[in-house]
Amino acid sequence: NAGVTQTPKFQVLKTGQSMTLQCAQDMNHEYMSWYRQDPGMGLRLIHYSVGAGITDQGEVPNGYNVSRSTTEDFPLRLLSAAPSQTSVYFCASRLQSTGELFFGEGSRLTVL
Amino acid sequence: GENVEQHPSTLSVQEGDSAVIKCTYSDSASNYFPWYKQELGKRPQLIIDIRSNVGEKKDQRIAVTLNKTAKHFSLHITETQPEDSAVYFCAADNFNKFYFGSGTKLNVKP
């Protein structure tokens, strides 16, 4: 099992550009989620999904879109990047019946 | 929504000493409380967790206690080792939304 795979690992964008962070898991987990990590602020939930076709907002959803068309994939879209979205992004998944979140390696995004 | 506060933000101990990190939460509906360890440049990894129907859980040198009435939970690391140096995060699961504390940077001095 590869676990949770995120791409790209690094990305530099200009203000106003769009991009998609990819997240895939091969553990058949129902639950998938996206977090951003900023210095001194821990991890903050952006969006999450409890199954294919179901998504919901987290703590900081503004400026981000998600979709869940399959169990395996949960992409995060930035439609018009802003410098405030410079951060490290983590995707995580888990079985609904258990608690443990499994994290991807992270994606470092810089918006100039 | 839920609010999780974590203290201290930094903790420095001598090798072999114990370390305690404390978290409080605001919503009594939260029912699952994990602790994650994150080494520099790496992903967070679960080290221990506790559910709301349990008061204490131990795994070798690591233990977690939960006081539902006071809405606080704590991580205890005994006999600390240099490899315990990392940032530790507490979290609360509130209806599938995870709220994380701001982290504690633990430094274990040899």
mmCIF file of C-alpha atoms in Angstrom:
data_model
loop_
_atom_site.group_PDB
_atom_site.id
_atom_site.type_symbol
_atom_site.label_atom_id
_atom_site.label_comp_id
_atom_site.label_asym_id
_atom_site.label_seq_id
_atom_site.Cartn_x
_atom_site.Cartn_y
_atom_site.Cartn_z
ATOM 1 C CA ASN A 1 0.000 0.000 0.000
ATOM 2 C CA ALA A 2 1.248 3.476 -0.881
ATOM 3 C CA GLY A 3 -1.008 5.044 1.779
ATOM 4 C CA VAL A 4 -1.915 8.681 1.101
ATOM 5 C CA THR A 5 -0.192 10.234 -1.897
ATOM 6 C CA GLN A 6 -0.117 13.979 -2.548
ATOM 7 C CA THR A 7 1.127 15.823 -5.617
ATOM 8 C CA PRO A 8 2.853 18.119 -6.227
ATOM 9 C CA LYS A 9 5.237 18.370 -3.254
ATOM 10 C CA PHE A 10 6.200 21.946 -4.117
ATOM 11 C CA GLN A 11 4.443 24.612 -6.169
ATOM 12 C CA VAL A 12 4.949 28.321 -6.779
ATOM 13 C CA LEU A 13 2.018 30.316 -8.134
ATOM 14 C CA LYS A 14 1.398 33.917 -9.029
ATOM 15 C CA THR A 15 -1.543 35.740 -7.519
ATOM 16 C CA GLY A 16 -4.710 34.939 -9.459
ATOM 17 C CA GLN A 17 -3.512 31.654 -10.922
ATOM 18 C CA SER A 18 -5.436 28.445 -10.357
ATOM 19 C CA MET A 19 -4.193 25.004 -9.497
ATOM 20 C CA THR A 20 -5.243 21.640 -8.122
ATOM 21 C CA LEU A 21 -3.536 19.703 -5.348
ATOM 22 C CA GLN A 22 -4.044 15.998 -5.874
ATOM 23 C CA CYS A 23 -4.668 13.469 -3.104
ATOM 24 C CA ALA A 24 -5.123 9.735 -3.533
ATOM 25 C CA GLN A 25 -5.367 6.892 -1.032
ATOM 26 C CA ASP A 26 -5.334 3.136 -1.616
ATOM 27 C CA MET A 27 -6.637 2.021 1.773
ATOM 28 C CA ASN A 28 -10.354 2.132 0.878
ATOM 29 C CA HIS A 29 -10.916 4.851 3.470
ATOM 30 C CA GLU A 30 -14.334 6.490 3.442
ATOM 31 C CA TYR A 31 -13.136 9.705 5.080
ATOM 32 C CA MET A 32 -10.744 12.148 3.408
ATOM 33 C CA SER A 33 -9.796 15.669 4.395
ATOM 34 C CA TRP A 34 -7.554 18.628 3.606
ATOM 35 C CA TYR A 35 -5.644 20.772 6.115
ATOM 36 C CA ARG A 36 -3.396 23.757 5.907
ATOM 37 C CA GLN A 37 -0.521 24.221 8.309
ATOM 38 C CA ASP A 38 0.809 27.674 9.074
ATOM 39 C CA PRO A 39 3.559 28.498 11.586
ATOM 40 C CA GLY A 40 2.254 28.670 15.137
ATOM 41 C CA MET A 41 -1.298 27.745 14.139
ATOM 42 C CA GLY A 42 -1.354 23.976 14.005
ATOM 43 C CA LEU A 43 -3.435 22.290 11.331
ATOM 44 C CA ARG A 44 -6.724 23.784 10.209
ATOM 45 C CA LEU A 45 -9.398 21.807 8.390
ATOM 46 C CA ILE A 46 -10.318 23.160 4.948
ATOM 47 C CA HIS A 47 -12.782 20.590 3.579
ATOM 48 C CA TYR A 48 -13.638 16.991 4.265
ATOM 49 C CA SER A 49 -15.592 14.110 2.764
ATOM 50 C CA VAL A 50 -17.214 11.074 4.374
ATOM 51 C CA GLY A 51 -17.688 9.243 1.083
ATOM 52 C CA ALA A 52 -17.905 9.560 -2.685
ATOM 53 C CA GLY A 53 -20.258 12.355 -3.685
ATOM 54 C CA ILE A 54 -20.301 13.904 -0.191
ATOM 55 C CA THR A 55 -18.222 16.917 0.815
ATOM 56 C CA ASP A 56 -18.488 19.496 3.584
ATOM 57 C CA GLN A 57 -16.711 22.612 4.758
ATOM 58 C CA GLY A 58 -14.203 22.725 7.547
ATOM 59 C CA GLU A 59 -12.809 25.595 9.563
ATOM 60 C CA VAL A 60 -11.218 27.603 6.716
ATOM 61 C CA PRO A 61 -12.983 26.742 3.423
ATOM 62 C CA ASN A 62 -12.933 30.131 1.675
ATOM 63 C CA GLY A 63 -10.935 30.184 -1.556
ATOM 64 C CA TYR A 64 -10.895 26.385 -1.902
ATOM 65 C CA ASN A 65 -13.112 23.875 -3.703
ATOM 66 C CA VAL A 66 -13.214 20.100 -3.475
ATOM 67 C CA SER A 67 -15.012 17.196 -5.098
ATOM 68 C CA ARG A 68 -15.130 13.468 -4.372
ATOM 69 C CA SER A 69 -16.104 11.470 -7.423
ATOM 70 C CA THR A 70 -14.328 8.281 -6.296
ATOM 71 C CA THR A 71 -13.390 6.734 -2.958
ATOM 72 C CA GLU A 72 -9.691 7.027 -3.794
ATOM 73 C CA ASP A 73 -9.323 10.659 -4.879
ATOM 74 C CA PHE A 74 -9.976 13.993 -3.179
ATOM 75 C CA PRO A 75 -8.499 16.941 -5.114
ATOM 76 C CA LEU A 76 -8.275 20.452 -3.656
ATOM 77 C CA ARG A 77 -8.735 23.353 -6.088
ATOM 78 C CA LEU A 78 -7.551 26.910 -5.682
ATOM 79 C CA LEU A 79 -9.511 28.955 -8.230
ATOM 80 C CA SER A 80 -7.681 32.277 -7.825
ATOM 81 C CA ALA A 81 -4.608 31.985 -5.623
ATOM 82 C CA ALA A 82 -3.841 34.695 -3.073
ATOM 83 C CA PRO A 83 -0.648 35.270 -1.017
ATOM 84 C CA SER A 84 -2.664 34.358 2.110
ATOM 85 C CA GLN A 85 -2.909 30.819 0.736
ATOM 86 C CA THR A 86 0.850 30.342 1.027
ATOM 87 C CA SER A 87 1.062 27.339 3.346
ATOM 88 C CA VAL A 88 1.813 23.644 3.674
ATOM 89 C CA TYR A 89 -1.176 21.520 2.735
ATOM 90 C CA PHE A 90 -1.837 18.036 4.081
ATOM 91 C CA CYS A 91 -4.333 15.493 2.895
ATOM 92 C CA ALA A 92 -5.475 12.844 5.390
ATOM 93 C CA SER A 93 -7.794 9.851 5.344
ATOM 94 C CA ARG A 94 -9.258 7.332 7.757
ATOM 95 C CA LEU A 95 -11.718 4.502 8.069
ATOM 96 C CA GLN A 96 -14.953 5.849 9.532
ATOM 97 C CA SER A 97 -15.011 3.027 12.062
ATOM 98 C CA THR A 98 -11.628 3.967 13.510
ATOM 99 C CA GLY A 99 -10.096 7.232 14.559
ATOM 100 C CA GLU A 100 -6.595 7.405 13.163
ATOM 101 C CA LEU A 101 -5.916 9.937 10.443
ATOM 102 C CA PHE A 102 -3.238 8.921 7.942
ATOM 103 C CA PHE A 103 -1.501 11.941 6.448
ATOM 104 C CA GLY A 104 0.152 12.458 3.112
ATOM 105 C CA GLU A 105 3.667 13.918 2.904
ATOM 106 C CA GLY A 106 2.385 17.442 2.383
ATOM 107 C CA SER A 107 2.471 20.013 -0.421
ATOM 108 C CA ARG A 108 4.291 23.300 0.062
ATOM 109 C CA LEU A 109 2.552 26.094 -1.843
ATOM 110 C CA THR A 110 3.935 29.583 -2.303
ATOM 111 C CA VAL A 111 1.792 32.322 -3.845
ATOM 112 C CA LEU A 112 3.699 35.389 -5.005
ATOM 113 C CA GLY B 1 -17.408 25.478 16.505
ATOM 114 C CA GLU B 2 -14.901 23.621 18.638
ATOM 115 C CA ASN B 3 -11.867 25.412 20.085
ATOM 116 C CA VAL B 4 -8.778 23.490 21.172
ATOM 117 C CA GLU B 5 -6.080 25.213 23.195
ATOM 118 C CA GLN B 6 -2.678 23.636 23.837
ATOM 119 C CA HIS B 7 0.020 24.500 26.379
ATOM 120 C CA PRO B 8 2.903 25.018 26.595
ATOM 121 C CA SER B 9 4.018 26.142 23.156
ATOM 122 C CA THR B 10 7.600 25.080 23.910
ATOM 123 C CA LEU B 11 8.953 22.603 26.440
ATOM 124 C CA SER B 12 12.548 21.799 27.173
ATOM 125 C CA VAL B 13 13.447 18.809 29.379
ATOM 126 C CA GLN B 14 16.533 16.848 30.269
ATOM 127 C CA GLU B 15 16.854 13.346 28.872
ATOM 128 C CA GLY B 16 15.162 10.899 31.239
ATOM 129 C CA ASP B 17 12.757 13.470 32.667
ATOM 130 C CA SER B 18 9.002 13.431 32.093
ATOM 131 C CA ALA B 19 7.111 15.811 29.805
ATOM 132 C CA VAL B 20 3.471 16.830 30.084
ATOM 133 C CA ILE B 21 1.466 18.677 27.439
ATOM 134 C CA LYS B 22 -2.054 19.863 28.142
ATOM 135 C CA CYS B 23 -5.039 20.623 25.927
ATOM 136 C CA THR B 24 -8.517 21.949 26.581
ATOM 137 C CA TYR B 25 -11.543 21.787 24.329
ATOM 138 C CA SER B 26 -14.812 23.670 24.348
ATOM 139 C CA ASP B 27 -17.497 21.386 22.888
ATOM 140 C CA SER B 28 -18.634 18.469 25.054
ATOM 141 C CA ALA B 29 -19.839 16.684 21.885
ATOM 142 C CA SER B 30 -16.228 15.999 20.829
ATOM 143 C CA ASN B 31 -15.640 12.301 21.365
ATOM 144 C CA TYR B 32 -12.191 11.353 20.100
ATOM 145 C CA PHE B 33 -8.865 12.912 21.081
ATOM 146 C CA PRO B 34 -5.680 11.947 19.217
ATOM 147 C CA TRP B 35 -2.124 13.133 19.714
ATOM 148 C CA TYR B 36 0.206 13.544 16.756
ATOM 149 C CA LYS B 37 3.977 13.870 16.570
ATOM 150 C CA GLN B 38 5.503 15.840 13.736
ATOM 151 C CA GLU B 39 9.215 15.871 13.053
ATOM 152 C CA LEU B 40 10.709 18.730 11.074
ATOM 153 C CA GLY B 41 9.632 18.576 7.433
ATOM 154 C CA LYS B 42 7.607 15.402 7.943
ATOM 155 C CA ARG B 43 3.953 14.487 8.104
ATOM 156 C CA PRO B 44 2.088 14.254 11.443
ATOM 157 C CA GLN B 45 1.898 10.718 12.812
ATOM 158 C CA LEU B 46 -0.432 9.371 15.466
ATOM 159 C CA ILE B 47 1.265 8.416 18.723
ATOM 160 C CA ILE B 48 -1.725 7.757 20.969
ATOM 161 C CA ASP B 49 -5.440 8.463 21.104
ATOM 162 C CA ILE B 50 -8.335 8.233 23.523
ATOM 163 C CA ARG B 51 -12.088 8.083 23.177
ATOM 164 C CA SER B 52 -14.534 9.953 25.369
ATOM 165 C CA ASN B 53 -15.667 6.817 27.216
ATOM 166 C CA VAL B 54 -12.136 6.153 28.519
ATOM 167 C CA GLY B 55 -10.279 8.105 31.197
ATOM 168 C CA GLU B 56 -6.723 6.970 30.589
ATOM 169 C CA LYS B 57 -4.691 5.039 28.055
ATOM 170 C CA LYS B 58 -1.062 4.002 28.127
ATOM 171 C CA ASP B 59 1.369 2.733 25.516
ATOM 172 C CA GLN B 60 4.855 2.068 26.865
ATOM 173 C CA ARG B 61 6.361 5.482 27.758
ATOM 174 C CA ILE B 62 3.361 7.452 26.508
ATOM 175 C CA ALA B 63 0.038 7.986 28.258
ATOM 176 C CA VAL B 64 -3.000 10.158 27.701
ATOM 177 C CA THR B 65 -5.569 11.188 30.297
ATOM 178 C CA LEU B 66 -8.995 12.666 29.651
ATOM 179 C CA ASN B 67 -11.195 14.630 32.035
ATOM 180 C CA LYS B 68 -14.563 15.044 30.292
ATOM 181 C CA THR B 69 -16.044 17.152 33.048
ATOM 182 C CA ALA B 70 -13.264 19.717 32.865
ATOM 183 C CA LYS B 71 -12.890 19.268 29.090
ATOM 184 C CA HIS B 72 -9.171 18.729 29.153
ATOM 185 C CA PHE B 73 -6.776 16.004 28.138
ATOM 186 C CA SER B 74 -3.052 15.604 28.600
ATOM 187 C CA LEU B 75 -0.115 13.779 27.049
ATOM 188 C CA HIS B 76 2.485 12.316 29.368
ATOM 189 C CA ILE B 77 5.867 11.115 28.127
ATOM 190 C CA THR B 78 8.104 9.407 30.671
ATOM 191 C CA GLU B 79 11.845 8.701 30.437
ATOM 192 C CA THR B 80 12.214 11.120 27.549
ATOM 193 C CA GLN B 81 14.831 10.447 24.892
ATOM 194 C CA PRO B 82 16.443 12.779 22.326
ATOM 195 C CA GLU B 83 14.359 11.130 19.585
ATOM 196 C CA ASP B 84 11.223 12.398 21.341
ATOM 197 C CA SER B 85 12.209 15.909 20.226
ATOM 198 C CA ALA B 86 9.499 17.065 17.815
ATOM 199 C CA VAL B 87 6.305 19.125 17.663
ATOM 200 C CA TYR B 88 3.298 17.502 19.294
ATOM 201 C CA PHE B 89 -0.316 18.337 18.400
ATOM 202 C CA CYS B 90 -3.483 17.466 20.221
ATOM 203 C CA ALA B 91 -6.801 17.315 18.394
ATOM 204 C CA ALA B 92 -10.506 16.868 18.999
ATOM 205 C CA ASP B 93 -12.916 15.104 16.649
ATOM 206 C CA ASN B 94 -16.196 16.978 16.575
ATOM 207 C CA PHE B 95 -18.660 15.256 14.226
ATOM 208 C CA ASN B 96 -15.950 14.368 11.679
ATOM 209 C CA LYS B 97 -14.284 17.769 11.945
ATOM 210 C CA PHE B 98 -10.831 17.628 13.486
ATOM 211 C CA TYR B 99 -9.701 20.685 15.438
ATOM 212 C CA PHE B 100 -6.011 20.830 16.280
ATOM 213 C CA GLY B 101 -4.132 22.625 18.993
ATOM 214 C CA SER B 102 -1.381 25.032 17.997
ATOM 215 C CA GLY B 103 1.388 22.581 18.873
ATOM 216 C CA THR B 104 4.109 22.100 21.482
ATOM 217 C CA LYS B 105 7.742 22.026 20.469
ATOM 218 C CA LEU B 106 9.456 19.506 22.747
ATOM 219 C CA ASN B 107 13.223 19.648 23.060
ATOM 220 C CA VAL B 108 14.906 16.801 24.925
ATOM 221 C CA LYS B 109 18.450 17.718 25.898
ATOM 222 C CA PRO B 110 20.971 14.863 26.060
#
